[in-house]
Short mmCIF file of C-alpha atoms and ligand atoms in Angstrom, two decimals:
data_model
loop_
_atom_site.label_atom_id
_atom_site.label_comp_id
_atom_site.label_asym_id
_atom_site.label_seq_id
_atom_site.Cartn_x
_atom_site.Cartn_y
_atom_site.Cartn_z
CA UNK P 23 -5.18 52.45 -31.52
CA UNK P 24 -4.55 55.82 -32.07
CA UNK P 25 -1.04 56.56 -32.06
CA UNK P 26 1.65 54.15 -33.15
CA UNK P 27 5.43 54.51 -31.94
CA UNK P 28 8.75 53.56 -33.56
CA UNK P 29 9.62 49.57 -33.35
CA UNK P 30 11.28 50.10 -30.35
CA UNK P 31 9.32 51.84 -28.11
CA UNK P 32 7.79 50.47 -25.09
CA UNK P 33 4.64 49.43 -25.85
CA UNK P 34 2.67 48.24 -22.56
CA UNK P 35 0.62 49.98 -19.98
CA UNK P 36 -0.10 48.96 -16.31
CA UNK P 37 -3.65 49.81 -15.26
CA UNK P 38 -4.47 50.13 -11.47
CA UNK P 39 -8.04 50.70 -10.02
CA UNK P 40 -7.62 51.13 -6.55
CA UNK P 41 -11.08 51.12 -4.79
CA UNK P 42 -11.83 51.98 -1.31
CA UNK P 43 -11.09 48.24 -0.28
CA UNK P 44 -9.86 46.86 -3.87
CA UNK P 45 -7.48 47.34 -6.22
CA UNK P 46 -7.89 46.18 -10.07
CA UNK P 47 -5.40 45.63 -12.14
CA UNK P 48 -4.31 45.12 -16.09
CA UNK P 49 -1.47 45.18 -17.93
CA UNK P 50 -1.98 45.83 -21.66
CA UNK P 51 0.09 45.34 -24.81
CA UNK P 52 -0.89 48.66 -27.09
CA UNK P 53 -0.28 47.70 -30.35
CA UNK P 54 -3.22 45.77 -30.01
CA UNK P 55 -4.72 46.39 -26.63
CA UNK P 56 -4.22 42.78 -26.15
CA UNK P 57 -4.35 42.09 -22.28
CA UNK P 58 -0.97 40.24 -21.17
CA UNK P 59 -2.22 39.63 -17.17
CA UNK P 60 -5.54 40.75 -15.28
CA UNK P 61 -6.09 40.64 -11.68
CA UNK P 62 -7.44 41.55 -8.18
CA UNK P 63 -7.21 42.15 -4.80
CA UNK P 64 -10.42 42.50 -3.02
CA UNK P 65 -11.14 42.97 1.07
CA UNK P 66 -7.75 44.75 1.88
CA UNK P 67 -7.63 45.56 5.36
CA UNK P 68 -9.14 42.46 6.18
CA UNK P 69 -8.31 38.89 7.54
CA UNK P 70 -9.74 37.06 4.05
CA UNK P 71 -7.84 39.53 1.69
CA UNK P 72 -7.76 37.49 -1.49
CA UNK P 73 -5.34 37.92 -4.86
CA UNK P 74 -6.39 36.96 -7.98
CA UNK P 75 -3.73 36.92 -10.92
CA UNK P 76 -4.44 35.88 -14.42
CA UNK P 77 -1.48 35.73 -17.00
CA UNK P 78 -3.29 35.66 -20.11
CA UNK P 79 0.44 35.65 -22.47
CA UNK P 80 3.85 33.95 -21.29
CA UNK P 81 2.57 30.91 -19.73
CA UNK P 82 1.59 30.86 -16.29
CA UNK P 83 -1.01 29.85 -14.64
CA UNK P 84 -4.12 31.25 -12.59
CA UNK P 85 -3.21 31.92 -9.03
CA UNK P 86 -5.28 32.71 -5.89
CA UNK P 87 -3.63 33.60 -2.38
CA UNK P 88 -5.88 34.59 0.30
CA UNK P 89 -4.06 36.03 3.83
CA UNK P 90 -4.27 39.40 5.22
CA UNK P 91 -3.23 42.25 2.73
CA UNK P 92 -3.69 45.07 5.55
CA UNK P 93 -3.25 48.23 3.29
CA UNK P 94 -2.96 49.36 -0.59
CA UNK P 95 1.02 49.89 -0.23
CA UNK P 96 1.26 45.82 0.51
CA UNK P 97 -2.01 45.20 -2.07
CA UNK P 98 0.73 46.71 -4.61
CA UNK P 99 3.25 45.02 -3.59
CA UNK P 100 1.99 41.47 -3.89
CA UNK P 101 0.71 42.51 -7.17
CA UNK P 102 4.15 43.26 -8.82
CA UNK P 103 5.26 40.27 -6.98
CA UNK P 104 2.96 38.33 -9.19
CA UNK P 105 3.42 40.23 -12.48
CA UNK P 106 7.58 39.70 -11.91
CA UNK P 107 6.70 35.85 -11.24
CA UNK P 108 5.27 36.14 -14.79
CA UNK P 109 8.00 37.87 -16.70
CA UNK P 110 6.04 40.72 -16.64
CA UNK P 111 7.62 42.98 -13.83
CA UNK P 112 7.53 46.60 -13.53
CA UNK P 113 11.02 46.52 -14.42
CA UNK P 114 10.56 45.51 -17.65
CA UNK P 115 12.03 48.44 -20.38
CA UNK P 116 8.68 47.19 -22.14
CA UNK P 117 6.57 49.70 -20.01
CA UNK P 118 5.59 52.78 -21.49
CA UNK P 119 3.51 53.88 -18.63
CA UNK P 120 1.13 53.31 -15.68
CA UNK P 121 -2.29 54.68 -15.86
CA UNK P 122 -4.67 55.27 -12.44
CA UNK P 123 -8.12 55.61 -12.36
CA UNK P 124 -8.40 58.92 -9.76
CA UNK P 125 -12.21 59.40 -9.21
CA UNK P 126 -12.28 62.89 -8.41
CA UNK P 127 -10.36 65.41 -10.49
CA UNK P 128 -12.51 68.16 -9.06
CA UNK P 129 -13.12 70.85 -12.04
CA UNK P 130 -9.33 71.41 -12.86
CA UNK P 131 -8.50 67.73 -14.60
CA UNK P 132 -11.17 67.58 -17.51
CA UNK P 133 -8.58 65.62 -19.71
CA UNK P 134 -5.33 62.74 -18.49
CA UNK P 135 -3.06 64.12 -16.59
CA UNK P 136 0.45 63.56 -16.25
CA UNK P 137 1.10 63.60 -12.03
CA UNK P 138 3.20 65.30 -10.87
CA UNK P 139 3.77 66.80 -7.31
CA UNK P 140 1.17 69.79 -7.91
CA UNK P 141 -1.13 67.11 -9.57
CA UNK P 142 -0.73 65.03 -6.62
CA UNK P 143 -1.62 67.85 -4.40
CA UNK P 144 -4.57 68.52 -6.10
CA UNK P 145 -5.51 65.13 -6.28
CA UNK P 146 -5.03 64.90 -2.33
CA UNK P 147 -7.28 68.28 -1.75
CA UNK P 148 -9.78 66.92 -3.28
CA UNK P 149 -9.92 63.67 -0.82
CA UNK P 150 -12.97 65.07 1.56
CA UNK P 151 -15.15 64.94 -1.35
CA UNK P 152 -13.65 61.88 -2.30
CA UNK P 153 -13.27 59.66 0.78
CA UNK P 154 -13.43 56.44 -0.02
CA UNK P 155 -11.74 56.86 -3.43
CA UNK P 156 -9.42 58.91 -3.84
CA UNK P 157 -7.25 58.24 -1.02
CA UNK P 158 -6.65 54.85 -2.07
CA UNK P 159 -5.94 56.39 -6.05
CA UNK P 160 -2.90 58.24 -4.17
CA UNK P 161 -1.48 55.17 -2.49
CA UNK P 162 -1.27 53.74 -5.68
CA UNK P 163 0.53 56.35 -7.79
CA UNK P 164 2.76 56.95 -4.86
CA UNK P 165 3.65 53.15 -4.92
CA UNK P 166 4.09 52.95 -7.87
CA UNK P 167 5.99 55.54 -8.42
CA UNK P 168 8.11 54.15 -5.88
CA UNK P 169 8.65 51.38 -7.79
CA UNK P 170 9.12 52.80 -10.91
CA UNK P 171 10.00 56.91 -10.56
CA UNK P 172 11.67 57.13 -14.02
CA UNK P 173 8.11 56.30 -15.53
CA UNK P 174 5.36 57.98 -16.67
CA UNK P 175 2.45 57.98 -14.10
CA UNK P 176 -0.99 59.37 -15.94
CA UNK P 177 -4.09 59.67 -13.61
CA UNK P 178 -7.26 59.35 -15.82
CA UNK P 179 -10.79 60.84 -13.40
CA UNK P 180 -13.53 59.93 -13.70
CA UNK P 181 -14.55 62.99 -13.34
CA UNK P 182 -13.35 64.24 -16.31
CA UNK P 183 -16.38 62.44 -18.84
CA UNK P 184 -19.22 64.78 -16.99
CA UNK P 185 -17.26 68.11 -17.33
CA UNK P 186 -19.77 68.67 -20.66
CA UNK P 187 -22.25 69.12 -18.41
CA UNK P 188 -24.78 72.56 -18.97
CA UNK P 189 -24.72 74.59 -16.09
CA UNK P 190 -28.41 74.33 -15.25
CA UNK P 191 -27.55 70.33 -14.96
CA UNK P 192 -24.46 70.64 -13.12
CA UNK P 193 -25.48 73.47 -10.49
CA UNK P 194 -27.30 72.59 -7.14
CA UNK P 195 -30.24 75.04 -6.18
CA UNK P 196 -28.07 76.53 -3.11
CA UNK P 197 -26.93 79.98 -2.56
CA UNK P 198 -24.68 80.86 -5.51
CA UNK P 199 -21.88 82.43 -3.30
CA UNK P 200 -21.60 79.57 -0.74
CA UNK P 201 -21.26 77.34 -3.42
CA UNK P 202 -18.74 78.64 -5.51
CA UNK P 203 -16.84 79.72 -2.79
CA UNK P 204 -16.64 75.78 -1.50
CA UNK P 205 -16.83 74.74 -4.83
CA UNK P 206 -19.81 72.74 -4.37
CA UNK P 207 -21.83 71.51 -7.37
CA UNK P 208 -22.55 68.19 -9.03
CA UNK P 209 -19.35 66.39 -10.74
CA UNK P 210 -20.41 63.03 -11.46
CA UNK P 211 -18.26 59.74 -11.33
CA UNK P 212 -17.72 56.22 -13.18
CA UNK P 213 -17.33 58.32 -16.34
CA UNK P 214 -14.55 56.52 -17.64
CA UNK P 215 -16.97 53.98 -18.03
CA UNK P 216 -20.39 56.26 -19.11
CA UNK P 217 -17.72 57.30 -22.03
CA UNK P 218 -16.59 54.15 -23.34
CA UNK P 219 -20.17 52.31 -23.03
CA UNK P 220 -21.75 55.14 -24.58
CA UNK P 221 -19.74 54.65 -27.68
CA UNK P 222 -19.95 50.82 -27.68
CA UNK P 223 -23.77 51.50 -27.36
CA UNK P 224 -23.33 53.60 -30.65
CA UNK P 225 -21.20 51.39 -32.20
CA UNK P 226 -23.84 48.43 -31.53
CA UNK P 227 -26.28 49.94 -32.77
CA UNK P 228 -24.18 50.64 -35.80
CA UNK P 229 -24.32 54.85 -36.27
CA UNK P 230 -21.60 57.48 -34.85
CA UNK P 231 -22.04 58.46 -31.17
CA UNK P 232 -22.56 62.09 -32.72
CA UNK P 233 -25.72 60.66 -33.97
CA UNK P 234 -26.97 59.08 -30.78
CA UNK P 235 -28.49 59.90 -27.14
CA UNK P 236 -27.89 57.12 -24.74
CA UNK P 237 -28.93 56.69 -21.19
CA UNK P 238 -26.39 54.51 -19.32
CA UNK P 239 -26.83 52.38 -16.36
CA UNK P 240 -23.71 51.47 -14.99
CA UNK P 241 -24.81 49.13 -11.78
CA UNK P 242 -21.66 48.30 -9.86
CA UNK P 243 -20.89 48.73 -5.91
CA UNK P 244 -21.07 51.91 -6.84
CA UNK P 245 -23.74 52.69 -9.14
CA UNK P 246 -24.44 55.58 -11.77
CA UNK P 247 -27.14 56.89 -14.66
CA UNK P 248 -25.75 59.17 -16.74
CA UNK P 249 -27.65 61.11 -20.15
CA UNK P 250 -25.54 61.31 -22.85
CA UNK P 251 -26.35 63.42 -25.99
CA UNK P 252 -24.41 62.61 -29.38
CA UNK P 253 -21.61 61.89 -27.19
CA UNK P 254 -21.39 64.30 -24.56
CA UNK P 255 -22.60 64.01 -21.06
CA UNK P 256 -25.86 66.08 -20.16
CA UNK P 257 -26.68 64.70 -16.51
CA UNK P 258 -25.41 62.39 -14.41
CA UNK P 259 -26.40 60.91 -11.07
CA UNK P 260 -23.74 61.27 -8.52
CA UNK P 261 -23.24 64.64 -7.19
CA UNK P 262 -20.45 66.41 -5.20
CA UNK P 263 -19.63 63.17 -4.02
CA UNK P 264 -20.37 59.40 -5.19
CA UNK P 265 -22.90 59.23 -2.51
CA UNK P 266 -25.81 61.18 -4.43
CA UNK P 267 -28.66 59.14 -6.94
CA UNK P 268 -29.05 55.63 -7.54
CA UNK P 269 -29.43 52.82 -4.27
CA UNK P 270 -25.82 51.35 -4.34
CA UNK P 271 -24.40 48.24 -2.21
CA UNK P 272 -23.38 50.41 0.38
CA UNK P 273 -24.17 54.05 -0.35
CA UNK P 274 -27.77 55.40 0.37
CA UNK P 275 -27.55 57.44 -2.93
CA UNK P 276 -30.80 60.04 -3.01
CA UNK P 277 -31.65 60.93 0.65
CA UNK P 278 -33.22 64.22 1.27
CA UNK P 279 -30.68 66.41 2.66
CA UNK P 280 -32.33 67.24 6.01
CA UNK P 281 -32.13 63.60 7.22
CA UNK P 282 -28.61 64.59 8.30
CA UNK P 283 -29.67 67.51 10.19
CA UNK P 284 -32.42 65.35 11.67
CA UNK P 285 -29.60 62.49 12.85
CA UNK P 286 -27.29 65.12 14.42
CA UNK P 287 -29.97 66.90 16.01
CA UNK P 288 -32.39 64.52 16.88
CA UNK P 289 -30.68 60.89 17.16
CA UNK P 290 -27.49 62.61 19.09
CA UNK P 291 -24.95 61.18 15.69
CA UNK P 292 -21.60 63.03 14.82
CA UNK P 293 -21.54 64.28 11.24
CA UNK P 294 -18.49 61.23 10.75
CA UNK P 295 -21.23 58.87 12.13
CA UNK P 296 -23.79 59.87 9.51
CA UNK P 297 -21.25 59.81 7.23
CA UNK P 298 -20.46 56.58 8.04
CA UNK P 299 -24.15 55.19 7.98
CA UNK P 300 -24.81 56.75 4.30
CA UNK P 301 -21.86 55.30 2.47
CA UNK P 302 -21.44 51.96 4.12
CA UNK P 303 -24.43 50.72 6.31
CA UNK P 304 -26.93 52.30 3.34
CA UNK P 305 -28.28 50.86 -0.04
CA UNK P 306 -28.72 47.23 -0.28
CA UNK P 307 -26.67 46.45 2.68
CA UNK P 308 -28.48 48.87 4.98
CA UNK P 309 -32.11 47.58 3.80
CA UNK P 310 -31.14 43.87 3.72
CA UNK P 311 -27.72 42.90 5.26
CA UNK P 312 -26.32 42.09 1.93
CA UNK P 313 -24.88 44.15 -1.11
CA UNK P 314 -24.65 41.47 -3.39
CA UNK P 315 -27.11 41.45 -5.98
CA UNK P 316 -26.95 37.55 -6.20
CA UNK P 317 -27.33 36.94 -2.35
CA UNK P 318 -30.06 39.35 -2.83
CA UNK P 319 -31.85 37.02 -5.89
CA UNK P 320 -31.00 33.87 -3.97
CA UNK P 321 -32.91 35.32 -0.94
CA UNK P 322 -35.69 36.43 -2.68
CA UNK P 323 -35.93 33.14 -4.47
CA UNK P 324 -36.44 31.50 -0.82
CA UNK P 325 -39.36 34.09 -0.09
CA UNK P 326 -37.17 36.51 2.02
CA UNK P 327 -39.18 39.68 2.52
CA UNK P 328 -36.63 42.30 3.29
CA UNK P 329 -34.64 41.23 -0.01
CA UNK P 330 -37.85 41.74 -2.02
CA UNK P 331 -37.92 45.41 -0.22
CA UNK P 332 -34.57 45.93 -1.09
CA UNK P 333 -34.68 45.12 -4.71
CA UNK P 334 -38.00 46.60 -4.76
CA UNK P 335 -36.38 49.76 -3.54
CA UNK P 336 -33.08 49.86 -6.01
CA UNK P 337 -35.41 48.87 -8.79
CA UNK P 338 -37.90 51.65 -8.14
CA UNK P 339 -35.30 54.05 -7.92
CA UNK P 340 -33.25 53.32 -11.08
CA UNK P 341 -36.61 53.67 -12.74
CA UNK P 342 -37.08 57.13 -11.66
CA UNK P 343 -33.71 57.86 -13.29
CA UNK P 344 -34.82 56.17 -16.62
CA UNK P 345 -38.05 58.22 -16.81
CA UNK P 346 -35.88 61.22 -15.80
CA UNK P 347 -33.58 61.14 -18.51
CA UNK P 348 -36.01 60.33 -21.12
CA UNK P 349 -37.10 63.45 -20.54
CA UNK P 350 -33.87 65.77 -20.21
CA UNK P 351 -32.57 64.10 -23.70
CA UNK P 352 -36.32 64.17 -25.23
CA UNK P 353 -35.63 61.44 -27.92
CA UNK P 354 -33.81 58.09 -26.86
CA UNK P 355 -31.64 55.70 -28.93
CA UNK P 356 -30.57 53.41 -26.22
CA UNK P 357 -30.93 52.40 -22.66
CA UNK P 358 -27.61 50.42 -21.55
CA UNK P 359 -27.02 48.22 -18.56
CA UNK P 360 -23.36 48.05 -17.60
CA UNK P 361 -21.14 47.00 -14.64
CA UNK P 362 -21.35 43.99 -12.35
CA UNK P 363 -25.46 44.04 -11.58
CA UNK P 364 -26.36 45.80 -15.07
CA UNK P 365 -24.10 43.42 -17.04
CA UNK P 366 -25.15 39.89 -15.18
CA UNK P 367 -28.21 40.53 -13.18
CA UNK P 368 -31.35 39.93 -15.37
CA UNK P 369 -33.92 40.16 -12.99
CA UNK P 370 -32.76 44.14 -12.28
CA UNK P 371 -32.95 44.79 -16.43
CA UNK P 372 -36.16 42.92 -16.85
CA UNK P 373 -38.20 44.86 -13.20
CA UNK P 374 -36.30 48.26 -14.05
CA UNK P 375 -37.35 48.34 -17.83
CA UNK P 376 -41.43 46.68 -17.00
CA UNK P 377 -44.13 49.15 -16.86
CA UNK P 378 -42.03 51.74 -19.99
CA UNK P 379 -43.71 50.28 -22.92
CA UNK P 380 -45.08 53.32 -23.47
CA UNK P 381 -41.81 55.20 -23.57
CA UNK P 382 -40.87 52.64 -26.34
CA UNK P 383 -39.05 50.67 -24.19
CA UNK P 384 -39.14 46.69 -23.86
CA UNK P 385 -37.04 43.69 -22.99
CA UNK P 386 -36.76 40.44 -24.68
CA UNK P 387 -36.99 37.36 -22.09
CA UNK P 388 -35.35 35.21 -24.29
CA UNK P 389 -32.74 37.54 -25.46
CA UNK P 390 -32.34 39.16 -21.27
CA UNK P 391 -32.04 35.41 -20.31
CA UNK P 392 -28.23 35.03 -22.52
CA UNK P 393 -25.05 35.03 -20.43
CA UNK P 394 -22.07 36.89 -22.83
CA UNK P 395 -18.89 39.10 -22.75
CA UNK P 396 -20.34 40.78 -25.86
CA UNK P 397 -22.83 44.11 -26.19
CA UNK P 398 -25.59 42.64 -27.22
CA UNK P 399 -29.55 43.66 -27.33
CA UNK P 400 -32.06 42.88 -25.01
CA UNK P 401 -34.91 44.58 -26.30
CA UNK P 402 -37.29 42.88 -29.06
CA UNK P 403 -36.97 43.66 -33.27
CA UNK P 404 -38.77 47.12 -33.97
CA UNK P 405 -38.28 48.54 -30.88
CA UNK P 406 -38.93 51.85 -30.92
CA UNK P 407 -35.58 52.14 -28.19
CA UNK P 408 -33.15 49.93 -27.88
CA UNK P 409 -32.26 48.56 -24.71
CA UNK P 410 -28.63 46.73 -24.57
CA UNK P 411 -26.22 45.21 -22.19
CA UNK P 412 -22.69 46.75 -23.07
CA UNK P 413 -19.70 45.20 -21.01
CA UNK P 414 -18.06 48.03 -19.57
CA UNK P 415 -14.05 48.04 -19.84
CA UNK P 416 -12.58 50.36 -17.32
CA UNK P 417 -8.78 49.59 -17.73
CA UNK P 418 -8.88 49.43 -21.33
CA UNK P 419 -10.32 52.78 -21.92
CA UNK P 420 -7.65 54.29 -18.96
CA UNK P 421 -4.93 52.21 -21.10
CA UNK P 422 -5.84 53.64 -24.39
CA UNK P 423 -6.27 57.23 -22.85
CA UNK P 424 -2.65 56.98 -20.58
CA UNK P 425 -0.64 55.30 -23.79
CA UNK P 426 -2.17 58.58 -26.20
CA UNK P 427 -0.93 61.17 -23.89
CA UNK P 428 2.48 59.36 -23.23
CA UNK P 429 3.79 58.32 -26.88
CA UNK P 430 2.68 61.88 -28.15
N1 ADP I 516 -24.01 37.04 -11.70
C1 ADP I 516 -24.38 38.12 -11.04
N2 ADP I 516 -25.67 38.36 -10.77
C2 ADP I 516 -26.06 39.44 -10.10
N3 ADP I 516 -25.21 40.39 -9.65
C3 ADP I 516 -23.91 40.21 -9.89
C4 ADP I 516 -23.41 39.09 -10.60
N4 ADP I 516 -22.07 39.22 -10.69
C5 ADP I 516 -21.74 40.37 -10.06
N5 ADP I 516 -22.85 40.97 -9.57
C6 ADP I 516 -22.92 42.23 -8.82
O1 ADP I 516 -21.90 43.11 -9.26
C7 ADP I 516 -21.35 43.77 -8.13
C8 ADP I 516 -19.93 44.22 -8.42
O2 ADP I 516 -19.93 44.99 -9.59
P1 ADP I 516 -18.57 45.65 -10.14
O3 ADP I 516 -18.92 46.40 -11.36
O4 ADP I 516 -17.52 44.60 -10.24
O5 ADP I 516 -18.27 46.63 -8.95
P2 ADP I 516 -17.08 47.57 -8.56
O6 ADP I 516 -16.26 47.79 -9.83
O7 ADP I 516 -17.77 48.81 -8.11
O8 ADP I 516 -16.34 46.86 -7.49
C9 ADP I 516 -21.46 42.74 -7.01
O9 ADP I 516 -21.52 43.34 -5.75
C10 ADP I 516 -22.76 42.04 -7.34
O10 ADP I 516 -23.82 42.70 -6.70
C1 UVW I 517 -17.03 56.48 -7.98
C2 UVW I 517 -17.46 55.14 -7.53
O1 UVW I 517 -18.50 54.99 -6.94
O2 UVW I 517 -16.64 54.12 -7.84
P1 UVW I 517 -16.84 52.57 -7.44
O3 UVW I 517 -18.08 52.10 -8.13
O4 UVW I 517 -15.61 51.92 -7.98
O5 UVW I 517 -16.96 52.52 -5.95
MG1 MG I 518 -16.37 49.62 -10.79
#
């Protein structure tokens, strides 16, 4: 840790991911970013909404309630209904803060933010290029705030990693004028996470991220490559939006642009239709039926042809990426996996990384084939690039960031 208060300063931080049907949640003790609860709920808005809460200090025990959650606000609720069955309340004088992941911070927020009303604002402007995301960010500062208005509320963005970005990287090849005037040009997302892996990758590999250039994979729903140079972002996948680069569970990711025009005019679609169809019908759901990189495996496993295509397809395309950003950093410490797929799913490490040998770049069986919490390396001794699995840790890196800015 960073900064240390005096003995009696509060000394815990509540973390809360809300996703576009999810909300994540951690509360931390900082003096030594020991985790005193973790938990989820997943499919709000849905009959099968399902809470999971795991006190890790004070005693109780794992629960699981499953029942309709129909929106955020309630999500919120039943989560501080859990941490207060625990001991752990948001009323406790122990709380120093609560810290929200806010995915797009647009170009203002390139550093935590303490919200206030103009941050919320801001925050809430930037929804359209946002929409699955942020909205659900603001229903959770706004709850909690509710809950707890004497608080500090910090929003960390994900945003904020890929700021670092050159120009030439960052800029789309549209008319100059149009763009600036709308603001449109590539941002880049998950970077809360590209940040911290990047510097477990260094640390793994045992020299200072100054000294290193990493390309990191982080697989999840939503899924991201990002090219980072002794530290600092260079390129990143996702675009004005979280809908642009890799194949996702739901999100097309790299279409070309005209396929829109081609839908409106052609197949008779509103613009919220296509919309629609490339964030949630697209990627691994829209080729197969499934998003779930394990359905997907177990599929393939029974011969299923349009869950070969699909992997196929993700696989092909998160080798493009790899081959990309070889090139924009020109020499390559490290290729990391990270997130849900990248962190469990072997098969994707093992198909996305065959075929680079001559980039340097190799995989292990034996060593892809281990199951662990821990970065580790995949790739075999006297490799000329390392190729790792790094565990990313969202909370803990918004946690660390949110109790810095508050006990300052
Ligand atoms: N054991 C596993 N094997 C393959 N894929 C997995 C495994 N566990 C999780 N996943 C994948 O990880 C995805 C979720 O990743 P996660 O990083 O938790 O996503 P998000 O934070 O975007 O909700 C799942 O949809 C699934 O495809
Ligand atoms: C920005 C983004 O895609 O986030 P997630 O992976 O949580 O959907
Ligand atoms: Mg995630």
């Amino acid at each position: 840790m960073t900064a240390r208060p005096s003995s009696s300063a509060p000394t815990r931080v509540l973390v809360l991911n809300s996703g576009s049907s999810s909300v994540k949640y951690q509360l931390l003790d900082m003096r030594d970013g020991a985790r005193l609860a973790v938990g989820l709920v997943e499919r709000i808005g849905e009959e099968t909404s399902r809470l999971v809460h795991t006190p890790l200090r004070g005693g109780g025990e794992k629960r699981e309630r499953t029942g309709a959650v129909p929106d955020h606000a309630a999500a919120l609720k039943a989560v501080a209904g859990e941490l207060a069955a625990d001991g752990l309340g948001l009323d406790s004088p122990e709380l120093a803060a609560i810290g929200h992941r806010v995915v797009h911070g647009g170009l203002r927020f390139t550093a935590p933010t303490v919200i206030d009303d103009e941050v919320l604002a801001e925050i809430e402007r930037l929804v359209p290029v946002a929409p699955l995301h942020n909205p659900a960010n603001l229903i959770g500062i706004r709850t909690a705030t509710a809950l707890r208005p004497d608080l500090p509320q910090v929003a960390v963005f994900d945003t904020a990693f890929h700021t670092t970005m050159p120009e030439y990287a960052a800029r789309y090849a549209i008319d100059v004028e149009t763009a600036d005037a709308h603001r449109i040009r590539r941002y880049g997302f998950h970077g809360t996470s590209h940040a911290y892996v990047s510097r477990a990758a260094a640390e793994l590999l045992g020299k200072a991220p100054e000294d290193v250039n990493v390309i990191v994979l982080h697989l999840g729903n939503g899924a991201s490559a990002s090219a980072v140079a002794g530290g600092r972002c260079v390129d990143t996948s996702m675009g004005l939006t979280p809908l642009e680069g890799l194949v996702m569970g739901t999100r097309s990711g790299d279409v070309d642009p005209a396929v829109t025009f081609h839908l409106v005019r052609v197949a008779g679609m509103s613009t919220d239709e296509v919309d629609a169809l490339l964030n949630k019908r697209s990627g691994l759901v829209g080729l197969c039926g499934d998003n779930d990189m394990r359905e997907i495996r177990r599929r393939i496993d029974e011969g299923d042809e349009r869950a070969r295509l699909a992997f196929d397809v993700y696989v092909h395309r998160l080798k493009k990426y790899i081959g990309a950003y070889y090139a924009v950093l020109g020499r390559v410490d490290a290729v990391v996996f990270t997130a849900g797929v990248g962190e469990n799913a072997a098969p994707v490490r093992e198909a996305a990384i065959a075929g680079l040998e001559e980039l340097g770049l190799a995989v292990d069986a034996g060593r892809n084939a281990v199951r662990s919490d821990e970065p580790r390396l995949i790739s075999p001794d006297h490799a000329r690039v390392a190729v790792a699995v790094v565990p990313t840790d969202e909370e803990l890196e918004i946690a660390r960031q949110t109790y810095a800015l508050v006990v300052d």
